[in-house]
C-alpha cells in the first residue's frame, strides 16, 4: 500500500512538473498579449471578456487556490507575485500589449504600477482604484488610465435609471445582445 501511494505521488509530481514546463513554454511564445495582475472579481470579468473576444492573455495570481481554478478553466496563469521583476519577465511583459492591475487594495495596485512602469515605462497600464483620492497617485505612478469601478458603475446605473429605454454602445456589443437588430 505504501509503495502504491509513493508511485501515485511521484506520478502526480511528474504531471505537475510537465504542466508547469508546458505553461512556461506557451507563455514564452506569447506576443501582443495582455496581462491581468490579480484574479478577483474584476480580474475574472476582464479575463472572461478577453476570452470571449479571442484575445491572448495571461493572469498573474499569487493565491494557489485561484491559480488552480484558473488553470482548470484552461487559461494561462503564472502563480507568483506581480511585484516581482522575475514574475513580470516570466509573463513575457516585453512583448505584451497592455497590463490591467486589479489587485485587492489600492496600495497593492499602486506598488505594482510603480514596479512595472519603472522597468517598462512604455507599456500601456490600466489600474483599478477603490478610493477617488488614490486616482491621481496611480496616474503619477505611471498608470495610463485608472478605473474606479464604483464611480463607473454608479454613473452607468444612474443613466439607466434616468433613461431605461436607452442602451449604451457597450451594452449593444455584449454577446447576450449580439442578435439585437438596430434600425
PDB file of C-alpha atoms in Angstrom:
ATOM      1  CA  UNK A   1       0.000   0.000   0.000  1.00  0.00           C
ATOM      2  CA  UNK A   2       2.883   2.372   0.875  1.00  0.00           C
ATOM      3  CA  UNK A   3       4.583   1.651  -2.443  1.00  0.00           C
ATOM      4  CA  UNK A   4       1.318   2.318  -4.295  1.00  0.00           C
ATOM      5  CA  UNK A   5       0.930   5.706  -2.590  1.00  0.00           C
ATOM      6  CA  UNK A   6       4.553   6.574  -3.381  1.00  0.00           C
ATOM      7  CA  UNK A   7       4.072   5.723  -7.081  1.00  0.00           C
ATOM      8  CA  UNK A   8       0.847   7.745  -7.239  1.00  0.00           C
ATOM      9  CA  UNK A   9       2.573  10.688  -5.543  1.00  0.00           C
ATOM     10  CA  UNK A  10       5.522  10.513  -7.962  1.00  0.00           C
ATOM     11  CA  UNK A  11       3.163  10.418 -10.954  1.00  0.00           C
ATOM     12  CA  UNK A  12       1.282  13.406  -9.590  1.00  0.00           C
ATOM     13  CA  UNK A  13       4.512  15.379  -9.137  1.00  0.00           C
ATOM     14  CA  UNK A  14       5.642  14.425 -12.662  1.00  0.00           C
ATOM     15  CA  UNK A  15       2.346  15.640 -14.146  1.00  0.00           C
ATOM     16  CA  UNK A  16       2.611  18.921 -12.186  1.00  0.00           C
ATOM     17  CA  UNK A  17       6.190  19.411 -13.457  1.00  0.00           C
ATOM     18  CA  UNK A  18       5.122  18.652 -17.053  1.00  0.00           C
ATOM     19  CA  UNK A  19       2.200  21.081 -16.808  1.00  0.00           C
ATOM     20  CA  UNK A  20       4.399  23.906 -15.453  1.00  0.00           C
ATOM     21  CA  UNK A  21       7.023  23.320 -18.142  1.00  0.00           C
ATOM     22  CA  UNK A  22       4.332  23.304 -20.843  1.00  0.00           C
ATOM     23  CA  UNK A  23       2.784  26.505 -19.426  1.00  0.00           C
ATOM     24  CA  UNK A  24       6.152  28.307 -19.367  1.00  0.00           C
ATOM     25  CA  UNK A  25       6.770  27.283 -22.983  1.00  0.00           C
ATOM     26  CA  UNK A  26       3.354  28.606 -24.075  1.00  0.00           C
ATOM     27  CA  UNK A  27       3.868  31.877 -22.186  1.00  0.00           C
ATOM     28  CA  UNK A  28       7.348  32.430 -23.647  1.00  0.00           C
ATOM     29  CA  UNK A  29       5.828  32.341 -27.154  1.00  0.00           C
ATOM     30  CA  UNK A  30       3.189  34.999 -26.399  1.00  0.00           C
ATOM     31  CA  UNK A  31       3.357  38.269 -28.328  1.00  0.00           C
ATOM     32  CA  UNK A  32       0.928  41.209 -28.269  1.00  0.00           C
ATOM     33  CA  UNK A  33      -0.895  39.679 -25.324  1.00  0.00           C
ATOM     34  CA  UNK A  34      -2.490  41.219 -22.264  1.00  0.00           C
ATOM     35  CA  UNK A  35      -1.504  40.613 -18.668  1.00  0.00           C
ATOM     36  CA  UNK A  36      -4.013  40.678 -15.825  1.00  0.00           C
ATOM     37  CA  UNK A  37      -2.474  41.134 -12.377  1.00  0.00           C
ATOM     38  CA  UNK A  38      -4.968  39.632  -9.939  1.00  0.00           C
ATOM     39  CA  UNK A  39      -7.933  37.329 -10.375  1.00  0.00           C
ATOM     40  CA  UNK A  40     -10.539  38.794  -8.057  1.00  0.00           C
ATOM     41  CA  UNK A  41     -13.984  39.914  -9.199  1.00  0.00           C
ATOM     42  CA  UNK A  42     -12.628  42.439 -11.710  1.00  0.00           C
ATOM     43  CA  UNK A  43      -9.809  40.222 -12.931  1.00  0.00           C
ATOM     44  CA  UNK A  44     -12.297  37.413 -13.601  1.00  0.00           C
ATOM     45  CA  UNK A  45     -14.562  39.731 -15.608  1.00  0.00           C
ATOM     46  CA  UNK A  46     -11.632  41.068 -17.643  1.00  0.00           C
ATOM     47  CA  UNK A  47     -10.369  37.526 -18.314  1.00  0.00           C
ATOM     48  CA  UNK A  48     -13.810  36.352 -19.439  1.00  0.00           C
ATOM     49  CA  UNK A  49     -14.198  39.375 -21.748  1.00  0.00           C
ATOM     50  CA  UNK A  50     -10.770  38.809 -23.317  1.00  0.00           C
ATOM     51  CA  UNK A  51     -11.511  35.093 -23.692  1.00  0.00           C
ATOM     52  CA  UNK A  52     -14.860  35.851 -25.349  1.00  0.00           C
ATOM     53  CA  UNK A  53     -13.112  38.221 -27.764  1.00  0.00           C
ATOM     54  CA  UNK A  54     -10.410  35.617 -28.553  1.00  0.00           C
ATOM     55  CA  UNK A  55      -7.606  37.804 -27.218  1.00  0.00           C
ATOM     56  CA  UNK A  56      -4.310  36.382 -25.968  1.00  0.00           C
ATOM     57  CA  UNK A  57      -3.808  36.981 -22.264  1.00  0.00           C
ATOM     58  CA  UNK A  58      -2.383  35.564 -19.109  1.00  0.00           C
ATOM     59  CA  UNK A  59      -3.123  36.091 -15.458  1.00  0.00           C
ATOM     60  CA  UNK A  60      -0.629  36.624 -12.658  1.00  0.00           C
ATOM     61  CA  UNK A  61      -2.144  35.317  -9.439  1.00  0.00           C
ATOM     62  CA  UNK A  62      -0.445  34.865  -6.086  1.00  0.00           C
ATOM     63  CA  UNK A  63      -3.164  32.723  -4.472  1.00  0.00           C
ATOM     64  CA  UNK A  64      -2.536  28.994  -5.075  1.00  0.00           C
ATOM     65  CA  UNK A  65      -6.256  28.118  -4.890  1.00  0.00           C
ATOM     66  CA  UNK A  66      -7.211  30.723  -7.508  1.00  0.00           C
ATOM     67  CA  UNK A  67      -4.226  29.652  -9.632  1.00  0.00           C
ATOM     68  CA  UNK A  68      -5.568  26.071  -9.718  1.00  0.00           C
ATOM     69  CA  UNK A  69      -9.061  27.355 -10.571  1.00  0.00           C
ATOM     70  CA  UNK A  70      -7.718  29.456 -13.470  1.00  0.00           C
ATOM     71  CA  UNK A  71      -5.630  26.561 -14.748  1.00  0.00           C
ATOM     72  CA  UNK A  72      -8.629  24.200 -14.582  1.00  0.00           C
ATOM     73  CA  UNK A  73     -10.555  26.658 -16.788  1.00  0.00           C
ATOM     74  CA  UNK A  74      -7.814  26.368 -19.411  1.00  0.00           C
ATOM     75  CA  UNK A  75      -6.474  29.904 -19.098  1.00  0.00           C
ATOM     76  CA  UNK A  76      -2.785  30.784 -18.971  1.00  0.00           C
ATOM     77  CA  UNK A  77      -1.683  31.723 -15.491  1.00  0.00           C
ATOM     78  CA  UNK A  78       1.508  32.362 -13.565  1.00  0.00           C
ATOM     79  CA  UNK A  79       1.452  31.618  -9.869  1.00  0.00           C
ATOM     80  CA  UNK A  80       3.538  34.449  -8.487  1.00  0.00           C
ATOM     81  CA  UNK A  81       3.822  37.939  -7.100  1.00  0.00           C
ATOM     82  CA  UNK A  82       3.121  40.722  -9.612  1.00  0.00           C
ATOM     83  CA  UNK A  83       5.585  42.999  -7.792  1.00  0.00           C
ATOM     84  CA  UNK A  84       8.452  40.628  -8.601  1.00  0.00           C
ATOM     85  CA  UNK A  85      10.641  41.528 -11.570  1.00  0.00           C
ATOM     86  CA  UNK A  86      11.177  37.809 -12.222  1.00  0.00           C
ATOM     87  CA  UNK A  87       7.421  37.134 -12.361  1.00  0.00           C
ATOM     88  CA  UNK A  88       6.946  40.018 -14.800  1.00  0.00           C
ATOM     89  CA  UNK A  89       9.756  38.731 -17.029  1.00  0.00           C
ATOM     90  CA  UNK A  90       8.231  35.238 -16.865  1.00  0.00           C
ATOM     91  CA  UNK A  91       4.953  36.763 -18.101  1.00  0.00           C
ATOM     92  CA  UNK A  92       6.833  37.908 -21.216  1.00  0.00           C
ATOM     93  CA  UNK A  93       5.972  41.511 -20.379  1.00  0.00           C
ATOM     94  CA  UNK A  94       8.393  42.844 -23.025  1.00  0.00           C
ATOM     95  CA  UNK A  95       6.040  41.558 -25.739  1.00  0.00           C
ATOM     96  CA  UNK A  96       2.739  42.472 -24.053  1.00  0.00           C
ATOM     97  CA  UNK A  97       0.273  44.990 -25.474  1.00  0.00           C
ATOM     98  CA  UNK A  98      -1.032  46.089 -22.090  1.00  0.00           C
ATOM     99  CA  UNK A  99      -1.497  45.299 -18.443  1.00  0.00           C
ATOM    100  CA  UNK A 100      -4.518  45.518 -16.156  1.00  0.00           C
ATOM    101  CA  UNK A 101      -3.596  45.831 -12.472  1.00  0.00           C
ATOM    102  CA  UNK A 102      -6.656  44.771 -10.464  1.00  0.00           C
ATOM    103  CA  UNK A 103      -5.420  43.617  -7.074  1.00  0.00           C
ATOM    104  CA  UNK A 104      -7.453  43.807  -3.847  1.00  0.00           C
ATOM    105  CA  UNK A 105      -6.174  47.115  -2.470  1.00  0.00           C
ATOM    106  CA  UNK A 106      -5.207  50.480  -3.899  1.00  0.00           C
ATOM    107  CA  UNK A 107      -1.852  50.179  -2.114  1.00  0.00           C
ATOM    108  CA  UNK A 108      -1.078  46.905  -3.916  1.00  0.00           C
ATOM    109  CA  UNK A 109      -2.188  48.387  -7.241  1.00  0.00           C
ATOM    110  CA  UNK A 110      -0.012  51.449  -6.642  1.00  0.00           C
ATOM    111  CA  UNK A 111       3.053  49.373  -5.802  1.00  0.00           C
ATOM    112  CA  UNK A 112       2.624  47.062  -8.822  1.00  0.00           C
ATOM    113  CA  UNK A 113       2.016  50.065 -11.098  1.00  0.00           C
ATOM    114  CA  UNK A 114       5.228  51.715  -9.878  1.00  0.00           C
ATOM    115  CA  UNK A 115       7.181  48.460 -10.257  1.00  0.00           C
ATOM    116  CA  UNK A 116       6.002  47.875 -13.813  1.00  0.00           C
ATOM    117  CA  UNK A 117       6.411  51.466 -15.013  1.00  0.00           C
ATOM    118  CA  UNK A 118       9.921  51.703 -13.531  1.00  0.00           C
ATOM    119  CA  UNK A 119      11.090  48.739 -15.609  1.00  0.00           C
ATOM    120  CA  UNK A 120       8.765  49.016 -18.643  1.00  0.00           C
ATOM    121  CA  UNK A 121       7.828  52.711 -18.984  1.00  0.00           C
ATOM    122  CA  UNK A 122       6.309  52.401 -22.474  1.00  0.00           C
ATOM    123  CA  UNK A 123       3.729  49.682 -21.788  1.00  0.00           C
ATOM    124  CA  UNK A 124       0.033  50.619 -21.584  1.00  0.00           C
ATOM    125  CA  UNK A 125      -1.100  50.145 -18.000  1.00  0.00           C
ATOM    126  CA  UNK A 126      -4.674  50.235 -16.720  1.00  0.00           C
ATOM    127  CA  UNK A 127      -5.136  50.235 -12.950  1.00  0.00           C
ATOM    128  CA  UNK A 128      -8.111  49.889 -10.631  1.00  0.00           C
ATOM    129  CA  UNK A 129      -8.694  52.116  -7.615  1.00  0.00           C
ATOM    130  CA  UNK A 130     -11.363  51.972  -4.934  1.00  0.00           C
ATOM    131  CA  UNK A 131     -10.855  55.426  -3.421  1.00  0.00           C
ATOM    132  CA  UNK A 132     -11.201  58.500  -5.605  1.00  0.00           C
ATOM    133  CA  UNK A 133      -8.296  60.204  -3.793  1.00  0.00           C
ATOM    134  CA  UNK A 134      -5.923  57.474  -4.999  1.00  0.00           C
ATOM    135  CA  UNK A 135      -6.615  58.032  -8.698  1.00  0.00           C
ATOM    136  CA  UNK A 136      -4.093  60.879  -9.009  1.00  0.00           C
ATOM    137  CA  UNK A 137      -1.476  58.824  -7.136  1.00  0.00           C
ATOM    138  CA  UNK A 138      -1.863  55.930  -9.568  1.00  0.00           C
ATOM    139  CA  UNK A 139      -1.530  58.289 -12.525  1.00  0.00           C
ATOM    140  CA  UNK A 140       1.612  59.839 -11.007  1.00  0.00           C
ATOM    141  CA  UNK A 141       2.956  56.301 -10.505  1.00  0.00           C
ATOM    142  CA  UNK A 142       2.587  55.717 -14.251  1.00  0.00           C
ATOM    143  CA  UNK A 143      -0.876  54.302 -14.919  1.00  0.00           C
ATOM    144  CA  UNK A 144      -2.149  55.405 -18.330  1.00  0.00           C
ATOM    145  CA  UNK A 145      -5.768  55.023 -17.204  1.00  0.00           C
ATOM    146  CA  UNK A 146      -7.351  54.482 -13.805  1.00  0.00           C
ATOM    147  CA  UNK A 147     -10.800  52.986 -13.345  1.00  0.00           C
ATOM    148  CA  UNK A 148     -12.862  53.284 -10.192  1.00  0.00           C
ATOM    149  CA  UNK A 149     -15.496  50.548 -10.572  1.00  0.00           C
ATOM    150  CA  UNK A 150     -17.818  52.168  -8.025  1.00  0.00           C
ATOM    151  CA  UNK A 151     -17.881  55.517  -9.825  1.00  0.00           C
ATOM    152  CA  UNK A 152     -18.137  53.910 -13.285  1.00  0.00           C
ATOM    153  CA  UNK A 153     -20.895  51.576 -12.143  1.00  0.00           C
ATOM    154  CA  UNK A 154     -22.729  54.401 -10.379  1.00  0.00           C
ATOM    155  CA  UNK A 155     -22.685  56.606 -13.499  1.00  0.00           C
ATOM    156  CA  UNK A 156     -23.969  53.765 -15.640  1.00  0.00           C
ATOM    157  CA  UNK A 157     -26.721  52.849 -13.165  1.00  0.00           C
ATOM    158  CA  UNK A 158     -27.850  56.491 -12.909  1.00  0.00           C
ATOM    159  CA  UNK A 159     -28.039  56.769 -16.706  1.00  0.00           C
ATOM    160  CA  UNK A 160     -30.073  53.577 -16.995  1.00  0.00           C
ATOM    161  CA  UNK A 161     -32.320  54.715 -14.142  1.00  0.00           C
ATOM    162  CA  UNK A 162     -32.990  58.044 -15.867  1.00  0.00           C
ATOM    163  CA  UNK A 163     -33.446  56.524 -19.363  1.00  0.00           C
ATOM    164  CA  UNK A 164     -34.139  52.763 -19.047  1.00  0.00           C
ATOM    165  CA  UNK A 165     -35.168  52.508 -22.710  1.00  0.00           C
ATOM    166  CA  UNK A 166     -31.723  53.626 -23.933  1.00  0.00           C
ATOM    167  CA  UNK A 167     -28.848  51.145 -24.070  1.00  0.00           C
ATOM    168  CA  UNK A 168     -25.331  52.443 -24.387  1.00  0.00           C
ATOM    169  CA  UNK A 169     -22.947  51.233 -27.079  1.00  0.00           C
ATOM    170  CA  UNK A 170     -21.073  48.913 -24.730  1.00  0.00           C
ATOM    171  CA  UNK A 171     -24.257  47.018 -23.843  1.00  0.00           C
ATOM    172  CA  UNK A 172     -25.178  46.615 -27.504  1.00  0.00           C
ATOM    173  CA  UNK A 173     -21.999  44.694 -28.323  1.00  0.00           C
ATOM    174  CA  UNK A 174     -22.164  42.201 -25.469  1.00  0.00           C
ATOM    175  CA  UNK A 175     -22.686  38.564 -26.512  1.00  0.00           C
ATOM    176  CA  UNK A 176     -26.071  38.476 -24.785  1.00  0.00           C
ATOM    177  CA  UNK A 177     -27.334  41.183 -27.150  1.00  0.00           C
ATOM    178  CA  UNK A 178     -25.478  40.035 -30.266  1.00  0.00           C
ATOM    179  CA  UNK A 179     -28.727  39.118 -32.089  1.00  0.00           C
ATOM    180  CA  UNK A 180     -30.218  42.541 -31.437  1.00  0.00           C
ATOM    181  CA  UNK A 181     -31.159  44.395 -34.637  1.00  0.00           C
ATOM    182  CA  UNK A 182     -30.740  48.136 -34.596  1.00  0.00           C
ATOM    183  CA  UNK A 183     -32.831  50.005 -37.166  1.00  0.00           C
TER     184      UNK A 183
END
